mmCIF file of C-alpha atoms in Angstrom:
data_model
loop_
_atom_site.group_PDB
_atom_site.id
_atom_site.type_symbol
_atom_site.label_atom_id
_atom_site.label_comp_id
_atom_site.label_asym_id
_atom_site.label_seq_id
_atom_site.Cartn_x
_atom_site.Cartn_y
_atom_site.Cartn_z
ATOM 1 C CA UNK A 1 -68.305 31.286 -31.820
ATOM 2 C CA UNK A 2 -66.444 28.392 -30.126
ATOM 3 C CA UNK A 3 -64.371 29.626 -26.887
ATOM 4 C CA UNK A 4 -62.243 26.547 -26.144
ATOM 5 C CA UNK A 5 -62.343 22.551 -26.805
ATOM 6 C CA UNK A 6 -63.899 21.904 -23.429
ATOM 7 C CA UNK A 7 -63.765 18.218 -23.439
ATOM 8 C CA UNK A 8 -62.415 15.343 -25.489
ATOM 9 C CA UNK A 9 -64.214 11.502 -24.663
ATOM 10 C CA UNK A 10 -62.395 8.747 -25.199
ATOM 11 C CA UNK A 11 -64.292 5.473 -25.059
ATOM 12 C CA UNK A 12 -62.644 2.606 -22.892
ATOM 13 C CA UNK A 13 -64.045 -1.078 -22.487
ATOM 14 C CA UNK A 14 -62.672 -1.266 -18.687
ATOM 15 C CA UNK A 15 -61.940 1.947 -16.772
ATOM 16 C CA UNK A 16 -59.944 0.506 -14.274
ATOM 17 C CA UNK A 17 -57.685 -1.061 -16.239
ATOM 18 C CA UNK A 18 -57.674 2.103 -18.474
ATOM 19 C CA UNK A 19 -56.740 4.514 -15.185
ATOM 20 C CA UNK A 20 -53.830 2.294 -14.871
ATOM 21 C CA UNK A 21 -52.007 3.300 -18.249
ATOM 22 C CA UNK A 22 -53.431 7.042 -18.232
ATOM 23 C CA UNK A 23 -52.274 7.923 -15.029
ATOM 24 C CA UNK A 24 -48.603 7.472 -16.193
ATOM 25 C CA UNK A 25 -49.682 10.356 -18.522
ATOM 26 C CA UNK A 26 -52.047 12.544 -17.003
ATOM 27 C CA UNK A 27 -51.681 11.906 -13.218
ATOM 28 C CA UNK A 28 -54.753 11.335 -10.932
ATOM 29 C CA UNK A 29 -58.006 11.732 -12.132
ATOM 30 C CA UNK A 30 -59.873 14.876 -10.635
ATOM 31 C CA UNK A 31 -62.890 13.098 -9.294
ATOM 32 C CA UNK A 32 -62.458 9.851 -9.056
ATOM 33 C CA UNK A 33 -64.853 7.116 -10.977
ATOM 34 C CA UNK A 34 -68.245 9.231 -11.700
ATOM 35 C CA UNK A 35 -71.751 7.362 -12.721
ATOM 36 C CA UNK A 36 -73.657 9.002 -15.580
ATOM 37 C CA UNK A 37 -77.242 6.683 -15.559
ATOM 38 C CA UNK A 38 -78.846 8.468 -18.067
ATOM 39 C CA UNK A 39 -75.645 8.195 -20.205
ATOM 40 C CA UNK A 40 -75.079 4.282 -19.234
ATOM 41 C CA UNK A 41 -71.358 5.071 -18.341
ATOM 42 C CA UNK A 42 -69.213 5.389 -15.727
ATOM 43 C CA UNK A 43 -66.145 7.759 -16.274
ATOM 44 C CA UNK A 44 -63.042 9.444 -15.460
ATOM 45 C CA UNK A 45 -61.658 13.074 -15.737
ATOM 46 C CA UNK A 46 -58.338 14.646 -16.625
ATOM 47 C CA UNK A 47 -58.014 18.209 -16.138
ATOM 48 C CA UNK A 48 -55.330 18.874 -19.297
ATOM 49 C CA UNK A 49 -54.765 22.373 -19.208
ATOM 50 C CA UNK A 50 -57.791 24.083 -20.261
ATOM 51 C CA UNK A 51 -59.404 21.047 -21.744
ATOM 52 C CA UNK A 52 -61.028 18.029 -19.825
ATOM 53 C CA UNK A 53 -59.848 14.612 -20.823
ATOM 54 C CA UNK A 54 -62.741 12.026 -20.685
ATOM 55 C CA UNK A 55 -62.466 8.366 -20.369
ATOM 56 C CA UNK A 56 -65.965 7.059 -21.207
ATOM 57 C CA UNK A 57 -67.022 3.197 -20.001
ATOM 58 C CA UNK A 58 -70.648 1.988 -21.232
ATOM 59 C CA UNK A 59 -72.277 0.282 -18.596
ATOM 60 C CA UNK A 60 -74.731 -2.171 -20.550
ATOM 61 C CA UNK A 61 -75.445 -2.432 -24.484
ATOM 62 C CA UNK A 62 -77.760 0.100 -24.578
ATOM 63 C CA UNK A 63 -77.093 3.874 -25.711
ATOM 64 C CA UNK A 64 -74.784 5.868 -27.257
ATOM 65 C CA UNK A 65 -71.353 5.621 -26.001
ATOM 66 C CA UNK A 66 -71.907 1.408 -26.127
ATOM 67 C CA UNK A 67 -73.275 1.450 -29.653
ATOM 68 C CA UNK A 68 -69.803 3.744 -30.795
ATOM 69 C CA UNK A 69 -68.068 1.138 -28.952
ATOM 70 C CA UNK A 70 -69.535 -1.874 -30.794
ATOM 71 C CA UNK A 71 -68.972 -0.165 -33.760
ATOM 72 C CA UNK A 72 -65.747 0.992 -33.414
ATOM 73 C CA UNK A 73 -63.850 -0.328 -30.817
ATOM 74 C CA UNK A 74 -61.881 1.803 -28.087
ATOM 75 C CA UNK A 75 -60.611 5.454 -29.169
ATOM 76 C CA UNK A 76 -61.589 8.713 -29.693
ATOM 77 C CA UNK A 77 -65.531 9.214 -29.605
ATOM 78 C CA UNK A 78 -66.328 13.057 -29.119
ATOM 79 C CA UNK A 79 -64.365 16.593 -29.002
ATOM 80 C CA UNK A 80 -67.285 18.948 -27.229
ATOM 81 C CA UNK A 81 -66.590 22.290 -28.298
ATOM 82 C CA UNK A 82 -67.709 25.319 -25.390
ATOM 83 C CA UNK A 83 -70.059 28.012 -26.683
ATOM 84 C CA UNK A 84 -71.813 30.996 -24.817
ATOM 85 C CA UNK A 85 -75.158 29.736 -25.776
ATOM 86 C CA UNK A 86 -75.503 26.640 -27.023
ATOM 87 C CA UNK A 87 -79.107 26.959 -28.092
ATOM 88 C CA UNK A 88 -78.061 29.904 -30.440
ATOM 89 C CA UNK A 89 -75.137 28.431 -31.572
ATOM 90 C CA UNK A 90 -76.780 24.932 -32.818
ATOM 91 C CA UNK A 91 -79.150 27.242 -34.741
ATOM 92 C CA UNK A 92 -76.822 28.889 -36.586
ATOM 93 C CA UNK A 93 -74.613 25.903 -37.022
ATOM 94 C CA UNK A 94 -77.945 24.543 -38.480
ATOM 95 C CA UNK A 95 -78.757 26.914 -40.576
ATOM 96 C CA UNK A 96 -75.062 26.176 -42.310
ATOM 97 C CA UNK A 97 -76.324 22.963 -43.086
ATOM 98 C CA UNK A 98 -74.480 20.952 -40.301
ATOM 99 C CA UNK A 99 -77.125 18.572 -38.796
ATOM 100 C CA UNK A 100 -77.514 18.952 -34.987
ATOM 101 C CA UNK A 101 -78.792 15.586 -33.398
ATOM 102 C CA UNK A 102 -80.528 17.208 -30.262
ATOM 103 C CA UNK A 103 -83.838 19.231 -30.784
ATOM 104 C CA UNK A 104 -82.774 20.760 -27.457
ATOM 105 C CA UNK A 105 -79.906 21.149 -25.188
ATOM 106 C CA UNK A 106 -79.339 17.789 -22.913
ATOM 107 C CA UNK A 107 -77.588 17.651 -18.973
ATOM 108 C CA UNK A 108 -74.277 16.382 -19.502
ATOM 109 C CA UNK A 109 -71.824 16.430 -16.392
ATOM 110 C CA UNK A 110 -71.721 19.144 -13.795
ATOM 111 C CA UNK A 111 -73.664 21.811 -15.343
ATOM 112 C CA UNK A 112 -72.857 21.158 -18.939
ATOM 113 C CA UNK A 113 -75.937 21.579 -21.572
ATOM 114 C CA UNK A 114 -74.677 20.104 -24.582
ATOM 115 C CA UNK A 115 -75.982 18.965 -28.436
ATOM 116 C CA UNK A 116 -74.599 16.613 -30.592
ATOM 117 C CA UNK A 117 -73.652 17.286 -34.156
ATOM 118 C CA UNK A 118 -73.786 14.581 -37.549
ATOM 119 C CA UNK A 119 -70.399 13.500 -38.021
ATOM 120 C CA UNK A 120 -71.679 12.933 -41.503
ATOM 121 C CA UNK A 121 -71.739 16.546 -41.862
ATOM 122 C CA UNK A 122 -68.073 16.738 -39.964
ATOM 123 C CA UNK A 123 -65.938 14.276 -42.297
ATOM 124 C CA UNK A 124 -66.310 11.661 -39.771
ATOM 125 C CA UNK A 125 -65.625 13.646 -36.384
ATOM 126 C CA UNK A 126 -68.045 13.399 -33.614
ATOM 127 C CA UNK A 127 -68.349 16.704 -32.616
ATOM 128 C CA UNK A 128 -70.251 18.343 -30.115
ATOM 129 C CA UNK A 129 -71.219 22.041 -28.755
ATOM 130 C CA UNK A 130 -71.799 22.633 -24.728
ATOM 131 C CA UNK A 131 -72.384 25.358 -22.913
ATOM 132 C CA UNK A 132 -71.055 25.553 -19.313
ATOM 133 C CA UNK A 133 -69.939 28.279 -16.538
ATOM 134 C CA UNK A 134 -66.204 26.461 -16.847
ATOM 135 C CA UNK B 1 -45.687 16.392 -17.364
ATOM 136 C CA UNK B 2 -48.432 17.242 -19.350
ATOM 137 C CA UNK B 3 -48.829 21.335 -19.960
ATOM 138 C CA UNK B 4 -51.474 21.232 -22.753
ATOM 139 C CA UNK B 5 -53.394 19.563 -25.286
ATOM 140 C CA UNK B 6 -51.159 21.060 -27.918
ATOM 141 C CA UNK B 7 -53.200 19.953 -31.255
ATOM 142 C CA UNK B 8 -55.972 17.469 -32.559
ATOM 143 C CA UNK B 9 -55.409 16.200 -36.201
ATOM 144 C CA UNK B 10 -58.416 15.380 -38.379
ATOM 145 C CA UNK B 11 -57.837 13.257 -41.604
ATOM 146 C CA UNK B 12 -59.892 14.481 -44.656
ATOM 147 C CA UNK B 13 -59.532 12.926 -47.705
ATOM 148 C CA UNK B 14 -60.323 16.708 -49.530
ATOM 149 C CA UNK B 15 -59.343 19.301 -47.722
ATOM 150 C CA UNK B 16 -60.446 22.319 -50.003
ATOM 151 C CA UNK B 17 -64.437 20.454 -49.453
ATOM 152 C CA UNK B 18 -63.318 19.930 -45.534
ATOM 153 C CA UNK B 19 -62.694 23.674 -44.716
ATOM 154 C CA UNK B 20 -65.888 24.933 -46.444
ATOM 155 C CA UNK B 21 -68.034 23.203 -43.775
ATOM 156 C CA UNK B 22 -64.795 24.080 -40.843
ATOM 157 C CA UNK B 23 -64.878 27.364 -41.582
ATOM 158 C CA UNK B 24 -68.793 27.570 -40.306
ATOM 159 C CA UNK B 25 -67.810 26.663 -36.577
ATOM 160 C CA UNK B 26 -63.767 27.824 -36.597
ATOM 161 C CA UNK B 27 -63.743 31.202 -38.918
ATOM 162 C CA UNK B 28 -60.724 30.990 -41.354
ATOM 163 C CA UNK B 29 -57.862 28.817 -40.661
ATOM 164 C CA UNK B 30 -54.601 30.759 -39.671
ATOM 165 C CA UNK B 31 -52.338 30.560 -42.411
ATOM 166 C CA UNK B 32 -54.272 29.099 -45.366
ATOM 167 C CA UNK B 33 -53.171 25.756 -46.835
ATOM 168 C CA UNK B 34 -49.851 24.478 -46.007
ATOM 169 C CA UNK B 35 -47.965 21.479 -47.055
ATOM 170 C CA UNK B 36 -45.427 19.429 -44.935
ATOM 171 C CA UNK B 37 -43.757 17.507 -47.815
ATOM 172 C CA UNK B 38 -42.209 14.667 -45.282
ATOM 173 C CA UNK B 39 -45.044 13.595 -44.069
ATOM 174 C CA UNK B 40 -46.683 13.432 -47.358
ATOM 175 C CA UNK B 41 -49.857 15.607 -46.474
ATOM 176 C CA UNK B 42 -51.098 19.370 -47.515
ATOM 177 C CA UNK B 43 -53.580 20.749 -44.045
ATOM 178 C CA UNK B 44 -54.923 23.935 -42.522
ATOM 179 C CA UNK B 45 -55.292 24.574 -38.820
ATOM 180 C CA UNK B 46 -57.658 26.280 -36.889
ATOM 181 C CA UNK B 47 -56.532 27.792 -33.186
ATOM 182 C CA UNK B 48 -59.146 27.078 -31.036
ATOM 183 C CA UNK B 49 -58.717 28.373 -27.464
ATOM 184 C CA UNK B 50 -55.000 27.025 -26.479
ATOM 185 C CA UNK B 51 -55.468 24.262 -28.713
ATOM 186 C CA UNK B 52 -54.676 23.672 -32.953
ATOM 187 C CA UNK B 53 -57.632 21.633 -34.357
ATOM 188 C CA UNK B 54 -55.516 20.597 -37.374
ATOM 189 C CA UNK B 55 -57.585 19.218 -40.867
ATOM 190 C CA UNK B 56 -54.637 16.860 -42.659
ATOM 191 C CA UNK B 57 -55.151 15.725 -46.120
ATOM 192 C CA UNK B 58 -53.094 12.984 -47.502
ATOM 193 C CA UNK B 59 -51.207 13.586 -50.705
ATOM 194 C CA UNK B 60 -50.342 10.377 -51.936
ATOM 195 C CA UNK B 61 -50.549 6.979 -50.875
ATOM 196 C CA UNK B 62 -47.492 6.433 -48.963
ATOM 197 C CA UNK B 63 -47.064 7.291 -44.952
ATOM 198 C CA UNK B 64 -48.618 6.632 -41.740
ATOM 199 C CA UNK B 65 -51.304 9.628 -42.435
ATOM 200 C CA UNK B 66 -52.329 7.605 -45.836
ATOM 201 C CA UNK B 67 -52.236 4.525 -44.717
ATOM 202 C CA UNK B 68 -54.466 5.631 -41.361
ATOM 203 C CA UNK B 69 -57.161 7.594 -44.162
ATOM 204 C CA UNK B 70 -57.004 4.166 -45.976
ATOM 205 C CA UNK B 71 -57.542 1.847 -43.172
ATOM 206 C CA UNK B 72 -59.580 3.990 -40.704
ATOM 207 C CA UNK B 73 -61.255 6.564 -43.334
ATOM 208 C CA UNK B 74 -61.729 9.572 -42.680
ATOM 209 C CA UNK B 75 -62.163 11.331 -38.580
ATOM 210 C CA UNK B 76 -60.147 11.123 -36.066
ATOM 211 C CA UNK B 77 -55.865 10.577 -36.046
ATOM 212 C CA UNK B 78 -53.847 12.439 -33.323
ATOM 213 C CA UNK B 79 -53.992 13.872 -30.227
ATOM 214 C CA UNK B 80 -50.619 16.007 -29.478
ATOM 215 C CA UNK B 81 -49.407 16.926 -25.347
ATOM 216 C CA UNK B 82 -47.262 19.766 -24.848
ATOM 217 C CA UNK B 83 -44.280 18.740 -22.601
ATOM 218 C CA UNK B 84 -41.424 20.695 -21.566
ATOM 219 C CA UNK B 85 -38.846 18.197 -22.736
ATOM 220 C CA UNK B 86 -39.883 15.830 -25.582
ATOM 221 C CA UNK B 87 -37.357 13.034 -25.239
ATOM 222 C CA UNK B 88 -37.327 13.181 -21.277
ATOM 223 C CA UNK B 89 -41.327 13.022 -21.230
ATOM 224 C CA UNK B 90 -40.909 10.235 -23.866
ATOM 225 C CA UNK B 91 -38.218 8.117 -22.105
ATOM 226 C CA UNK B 92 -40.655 8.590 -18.730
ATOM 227 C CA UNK B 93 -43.097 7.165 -20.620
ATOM 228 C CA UNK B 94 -41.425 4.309 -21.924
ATOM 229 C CA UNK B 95 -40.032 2.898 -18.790
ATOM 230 C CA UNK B 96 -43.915 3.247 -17.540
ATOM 231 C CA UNK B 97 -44.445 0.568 -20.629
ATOM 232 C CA UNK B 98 -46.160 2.535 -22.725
ATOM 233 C CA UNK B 99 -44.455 2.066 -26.123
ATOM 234 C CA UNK B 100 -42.602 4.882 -27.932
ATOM 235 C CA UNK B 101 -42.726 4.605 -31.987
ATOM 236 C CA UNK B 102 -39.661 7.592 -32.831
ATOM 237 C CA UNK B 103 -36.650 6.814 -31.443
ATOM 238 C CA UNK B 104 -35.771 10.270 -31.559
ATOM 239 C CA UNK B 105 -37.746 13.454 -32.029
ATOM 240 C CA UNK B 106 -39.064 14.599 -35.328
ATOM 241 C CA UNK B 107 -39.894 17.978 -37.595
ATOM 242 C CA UNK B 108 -43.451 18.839 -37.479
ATOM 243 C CA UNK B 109 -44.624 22.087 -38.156
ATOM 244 C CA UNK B 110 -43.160 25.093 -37.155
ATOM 245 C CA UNK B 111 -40.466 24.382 -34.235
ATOM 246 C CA UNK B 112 -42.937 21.534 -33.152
ATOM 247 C CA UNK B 113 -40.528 18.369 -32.190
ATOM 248 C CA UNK B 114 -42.741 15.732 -31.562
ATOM 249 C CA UNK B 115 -42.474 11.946 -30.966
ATOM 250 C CA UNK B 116 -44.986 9.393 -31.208
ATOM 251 C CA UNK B 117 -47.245 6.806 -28.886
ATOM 252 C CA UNK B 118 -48.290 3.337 -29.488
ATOM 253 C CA UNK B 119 -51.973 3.509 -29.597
ATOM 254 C CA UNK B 120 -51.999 -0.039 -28.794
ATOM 255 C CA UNK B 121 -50.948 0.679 -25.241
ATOM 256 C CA UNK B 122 -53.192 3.322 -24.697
ATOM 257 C CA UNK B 123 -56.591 2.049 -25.461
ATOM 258 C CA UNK B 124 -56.746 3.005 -29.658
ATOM 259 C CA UNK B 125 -55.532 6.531 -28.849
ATOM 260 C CA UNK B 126 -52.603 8.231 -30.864
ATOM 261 C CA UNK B 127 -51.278 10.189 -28.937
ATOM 262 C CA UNK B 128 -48.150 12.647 -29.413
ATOM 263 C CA UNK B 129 -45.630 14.531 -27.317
ATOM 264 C CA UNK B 130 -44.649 17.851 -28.569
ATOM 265 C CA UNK B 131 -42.182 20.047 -27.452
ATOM 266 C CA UNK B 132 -42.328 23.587 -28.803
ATOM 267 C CA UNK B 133 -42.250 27.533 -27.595
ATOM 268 C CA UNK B 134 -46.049 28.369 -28.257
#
């Protein structure tokens, strides 16, 4: 069912500063500094093989990248795993008893429909399925 | 430097109640439950894509995968870059002043040498380097 981790999100209090340590690492990032409004973040990309690297700033206190942050400070937040069809896939992940967050599929970057999964139900792990052309 | 993300460990504190909810989105994990007595932890691993998704249950109550479970719970603990040349990568790295915890390579699984990153220098993120064949 899953294809590839397409995309891992690291949450960052200042990307700036952030860019400055993770270029040593990963290089430059692929588009620069992107806005996501309905998100509240700004970000930055690493293209790591076949997996995106995500560094994830919240913009204001409100939704759900700032709330992880309060909560947990800078790290890891999600690992968003690629499906064919997401819609299908939630279902059946569903039906397993692993909760899925989204009632339906919401516009992440690019053209990335993604849903959320209960890290309750994932010992902890924020986990998330997307569907994408790449 | 960086060719791949190699693997992703998950802590669990019960790894036998961890897989039956893994094997819903992964399928079985490739070689059944292993144990890695110097690092005090038994796990199963799932390839996913290019990428091991690796669940990592602590054995006891000593080393650094215990004492992360204890102070962290459960979620989230590495994230593991394929280089070509593990101590070159690492001694790059260090002279960029990112801090370099093994002084030397060690054992993981299989042929894996690996050497590990201060999280503190890169935003709450353990990272790895790995060097290995596949």
């Amino acid at each position: 069912m899953i294809r590839r981790i397409h995309h891992i999100n690291f949450i960052v209090k200042d990307l700036d500063k952030a860019l400055l340590t993770y270029r040593v690492m990963f290089g430059e990032p692929v588009a620069g500094a992107e806005v996501l409004p309905r998100r509240g973040v700004k970000l930055a990309r690493f293209k790591i093989g076949e997996t995106w690297l995500i560094l994830v700033q919240p913009l204001g206190e409100d939704g759900v990248p700032a709330q992880y942050l309060k909560q947990h400070g800078e790290g890891f937040f999600l690992l968003s795993c690629q499906v064919d069809d997401v819609s299908k896939a939630a279902g059946k992940i569903s039906n397993s008893g692993i909760g899925v967050l989204d009632s339906q599929p919401r516009q992440g970057l690019d053209d990335w429909q993604v849903m959320d999964l209960n890290a309750d139900d994932l010992f902890g792990v924020n986990f998330q399925l997307v569907e994408s052309a790449d």
